[in-house]
mmCIF file of C-alpha atoms in Angstrom:
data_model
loop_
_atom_site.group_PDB
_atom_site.id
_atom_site.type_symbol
_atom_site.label_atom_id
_atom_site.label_comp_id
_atom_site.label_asym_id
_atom_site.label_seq_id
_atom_site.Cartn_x
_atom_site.Cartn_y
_atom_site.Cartn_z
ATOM 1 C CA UNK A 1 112.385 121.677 151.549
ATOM 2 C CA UNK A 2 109.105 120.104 152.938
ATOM 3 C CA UNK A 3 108.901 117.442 154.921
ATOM 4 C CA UNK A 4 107.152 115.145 152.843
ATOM 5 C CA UNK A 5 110.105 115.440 150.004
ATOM 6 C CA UNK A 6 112.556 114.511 153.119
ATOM 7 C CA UNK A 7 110.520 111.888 153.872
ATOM 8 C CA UNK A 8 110.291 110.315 150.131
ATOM 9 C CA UNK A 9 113.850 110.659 149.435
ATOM 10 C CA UNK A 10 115.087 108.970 152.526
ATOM 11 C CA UNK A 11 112.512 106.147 152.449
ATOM 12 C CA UNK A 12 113.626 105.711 148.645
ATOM 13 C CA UNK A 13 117.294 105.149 149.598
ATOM 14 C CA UNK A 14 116.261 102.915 152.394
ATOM 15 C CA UNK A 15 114.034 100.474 150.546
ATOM 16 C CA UNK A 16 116.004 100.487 147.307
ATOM 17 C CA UNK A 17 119.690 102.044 148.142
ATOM 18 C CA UNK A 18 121.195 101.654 144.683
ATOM 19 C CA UNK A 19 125.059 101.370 146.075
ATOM 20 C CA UNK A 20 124.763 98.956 148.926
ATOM 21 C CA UNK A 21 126.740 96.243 147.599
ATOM 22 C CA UNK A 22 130.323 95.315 147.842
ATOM 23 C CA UNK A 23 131.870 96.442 144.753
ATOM 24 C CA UNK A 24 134.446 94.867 142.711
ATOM 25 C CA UNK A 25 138.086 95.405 142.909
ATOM 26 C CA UNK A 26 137.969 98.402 145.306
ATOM 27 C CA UNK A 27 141.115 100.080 145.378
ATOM 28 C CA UNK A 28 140.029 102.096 148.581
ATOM 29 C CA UNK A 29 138.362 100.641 151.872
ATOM 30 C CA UNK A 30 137.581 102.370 155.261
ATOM 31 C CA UNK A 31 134.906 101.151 158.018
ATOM 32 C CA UNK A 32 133.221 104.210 159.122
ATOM 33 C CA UNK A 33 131.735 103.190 162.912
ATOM 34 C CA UNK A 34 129.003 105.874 164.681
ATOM 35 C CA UNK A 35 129.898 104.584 168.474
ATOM 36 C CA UNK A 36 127.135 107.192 169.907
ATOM 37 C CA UNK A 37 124.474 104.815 168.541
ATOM 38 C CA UNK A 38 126.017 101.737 166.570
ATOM 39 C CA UNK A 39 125.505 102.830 163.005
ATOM 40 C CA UNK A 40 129.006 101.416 160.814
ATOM 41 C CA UNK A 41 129.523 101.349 157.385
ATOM 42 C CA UNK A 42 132.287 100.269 154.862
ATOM 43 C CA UNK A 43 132.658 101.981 152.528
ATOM 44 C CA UNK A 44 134.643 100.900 149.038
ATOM 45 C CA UNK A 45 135.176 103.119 146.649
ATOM 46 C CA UNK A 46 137.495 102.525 143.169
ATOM 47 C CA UNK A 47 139.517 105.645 142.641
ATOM 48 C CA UNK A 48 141.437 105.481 139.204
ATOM 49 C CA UNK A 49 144.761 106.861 138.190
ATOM 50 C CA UNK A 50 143.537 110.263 137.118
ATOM 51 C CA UNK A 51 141.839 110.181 140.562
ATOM 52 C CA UNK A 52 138.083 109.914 139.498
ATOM 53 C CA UNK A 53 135.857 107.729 141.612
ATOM 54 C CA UNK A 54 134.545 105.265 139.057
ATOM 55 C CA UNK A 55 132.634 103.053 141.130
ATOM 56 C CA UNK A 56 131.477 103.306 144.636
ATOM 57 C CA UNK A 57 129.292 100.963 146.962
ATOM 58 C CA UNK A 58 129.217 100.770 151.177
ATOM 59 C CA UNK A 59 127.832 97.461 153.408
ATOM 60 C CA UNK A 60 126.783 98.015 156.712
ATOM 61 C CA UNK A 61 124.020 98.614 158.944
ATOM 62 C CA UNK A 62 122.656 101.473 160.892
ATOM 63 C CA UNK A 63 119.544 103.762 161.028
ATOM 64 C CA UNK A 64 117.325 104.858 157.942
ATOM 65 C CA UNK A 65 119.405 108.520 158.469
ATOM 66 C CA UNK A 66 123.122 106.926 157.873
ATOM 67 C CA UNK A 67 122.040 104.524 155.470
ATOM 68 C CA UNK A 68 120.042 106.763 152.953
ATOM 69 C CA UNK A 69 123.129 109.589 153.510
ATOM 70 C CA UNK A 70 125.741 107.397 152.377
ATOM 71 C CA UNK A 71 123.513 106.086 149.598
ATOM 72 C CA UNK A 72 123.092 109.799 148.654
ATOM 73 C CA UNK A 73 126.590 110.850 148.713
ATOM 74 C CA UNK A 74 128.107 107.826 146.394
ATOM 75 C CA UNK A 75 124.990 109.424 143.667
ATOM 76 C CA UNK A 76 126.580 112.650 143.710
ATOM 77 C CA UNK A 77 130.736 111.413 143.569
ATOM 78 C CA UNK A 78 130.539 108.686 141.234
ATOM 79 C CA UNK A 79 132.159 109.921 138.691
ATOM 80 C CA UNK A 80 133.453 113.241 139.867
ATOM 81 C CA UNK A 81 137.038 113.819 141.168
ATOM 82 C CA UNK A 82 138.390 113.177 144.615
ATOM 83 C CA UNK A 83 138.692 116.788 144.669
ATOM 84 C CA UNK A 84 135.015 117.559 143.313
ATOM 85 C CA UNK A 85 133.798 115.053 145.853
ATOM 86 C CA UNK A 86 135.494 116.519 148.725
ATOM 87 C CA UNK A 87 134.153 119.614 147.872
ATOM 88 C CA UNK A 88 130.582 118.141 147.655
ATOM 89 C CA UNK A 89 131.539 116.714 151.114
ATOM 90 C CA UNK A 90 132.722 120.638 152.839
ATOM 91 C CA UNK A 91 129.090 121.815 151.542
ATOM 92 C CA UNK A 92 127.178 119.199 152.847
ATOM 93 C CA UNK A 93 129.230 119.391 156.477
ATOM 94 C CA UNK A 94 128.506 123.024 156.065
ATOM 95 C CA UNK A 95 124.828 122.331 155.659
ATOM 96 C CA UNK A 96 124.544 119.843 158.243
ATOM 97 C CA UNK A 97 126.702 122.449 160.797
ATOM 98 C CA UNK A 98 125.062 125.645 159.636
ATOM 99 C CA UNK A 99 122.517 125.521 157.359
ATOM 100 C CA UNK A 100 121.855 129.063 156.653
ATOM 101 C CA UNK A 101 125.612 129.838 155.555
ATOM 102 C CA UNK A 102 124.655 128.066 151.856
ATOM 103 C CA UNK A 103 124.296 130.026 148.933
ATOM 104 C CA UNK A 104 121.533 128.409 146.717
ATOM 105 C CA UNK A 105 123.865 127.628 144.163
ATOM 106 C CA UNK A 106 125.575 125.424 146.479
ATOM 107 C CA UNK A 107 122.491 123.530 148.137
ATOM 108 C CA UNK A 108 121.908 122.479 144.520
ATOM 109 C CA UNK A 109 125.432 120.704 144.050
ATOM 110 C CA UNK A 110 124.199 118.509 146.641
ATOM 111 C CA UNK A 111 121.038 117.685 144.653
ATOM 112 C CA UNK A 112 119.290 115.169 146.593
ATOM 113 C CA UNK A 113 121.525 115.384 149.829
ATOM 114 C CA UNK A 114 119.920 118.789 150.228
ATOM 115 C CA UNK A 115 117.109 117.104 151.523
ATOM 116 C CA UNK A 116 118.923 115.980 155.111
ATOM 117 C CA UNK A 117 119.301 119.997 155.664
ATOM 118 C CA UNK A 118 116.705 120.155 158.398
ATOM 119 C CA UNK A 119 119.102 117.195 160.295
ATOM 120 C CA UNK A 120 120.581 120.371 161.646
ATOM 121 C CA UNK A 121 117.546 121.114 163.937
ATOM 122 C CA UNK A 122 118.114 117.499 165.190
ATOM 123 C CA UNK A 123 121.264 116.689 167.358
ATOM 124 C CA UNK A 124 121.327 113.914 168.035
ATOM 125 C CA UNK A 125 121.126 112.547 163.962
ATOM 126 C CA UNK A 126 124.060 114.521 162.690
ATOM 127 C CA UNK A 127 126.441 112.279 163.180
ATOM 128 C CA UNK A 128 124.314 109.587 161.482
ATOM 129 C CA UNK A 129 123.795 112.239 158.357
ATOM 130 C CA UNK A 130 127.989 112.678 157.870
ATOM 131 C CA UNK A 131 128.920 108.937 158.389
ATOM 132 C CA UNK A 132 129.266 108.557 155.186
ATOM 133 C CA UNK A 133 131.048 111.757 154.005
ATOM 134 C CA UNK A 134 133.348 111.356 156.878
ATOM 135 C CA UNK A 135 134.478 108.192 156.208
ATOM 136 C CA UNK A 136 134.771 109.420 152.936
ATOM 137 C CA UNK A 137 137.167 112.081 154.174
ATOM 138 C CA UNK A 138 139.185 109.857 156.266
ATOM 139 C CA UNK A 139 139.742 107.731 153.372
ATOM 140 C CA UNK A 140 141.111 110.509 151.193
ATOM 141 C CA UNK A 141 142.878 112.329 154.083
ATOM 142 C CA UNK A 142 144.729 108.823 154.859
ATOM 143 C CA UNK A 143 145.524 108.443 151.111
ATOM 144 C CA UNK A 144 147.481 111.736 151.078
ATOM 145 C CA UNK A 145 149.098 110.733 154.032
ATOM 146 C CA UNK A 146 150.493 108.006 152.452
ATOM 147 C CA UNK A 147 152.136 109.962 149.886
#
């Protein structure tokens, strides 16, 4: 993926990020906090009783990086199934970790999020790319936990 496209997509989800908002009646909450640079998000998702995500939104602040990843991520589980979405979630980790271990198939599950593949080559931004996704873990890991 070029540059350029990288550059688009995360400028899009900056300027207009279509899920930063509180949302209403969340049934599941969890501040995700980035202490290496300050980036912290809360993310609120609504999870119903056949356990698809129905409606998703985050508040927060942090760099263009965390902010257009999280925006990303609640595109792509909206809708799906805790399960689907934490499967979205091991790909993109995977892509972030080791970029070349994808199979095409599965950089296109991640649709736009494929575009934050070449965070890899860049350290020091990874954590800022899976703030999002690993809050989103922690939420659903601390759900079962529950149980």
């Amino acid at each position: 993926m070029n540059n350029t496209f990288y550059s688009e997509i995360l400028t899009e989800h900056n300027l207009h990020p279509f899920h930063k908002h509180d949302i209403k009646d969340p049934n599941m909450v969890l501040e995700g906090v980035n202490p290496s640079c300050g980036d912290d998000i809360i993310l609120q998702l609504h999870v119903d009783e056949a356990g698809i995500i129905t409606d998703g939104g985050y508040v927060g602040d942090g760099c263009a990086i965390s902010q257009a990843s999280a925006d990303m991520m609640l595109d792509l589980v909206i809708g799906r199934s805790k399960e689907e979405a934490l499967h979205l979630s091991d790909i993109f980790m995977r892509m972030i970790k080791d970029p070349d271990s994808l199979s095409e198939d599965e950089m296109d599950e991640l649709e736009e999020s494929s575009s934050l593949q070449n965070i890899a080559h860049m350290p020091s931004r990874v954590k800022c790319a899976v703030l999002g996704w690993h809050t989103m873990e922690e939420m659903f890991k601390g759900e079962d936990e529950e149980e």
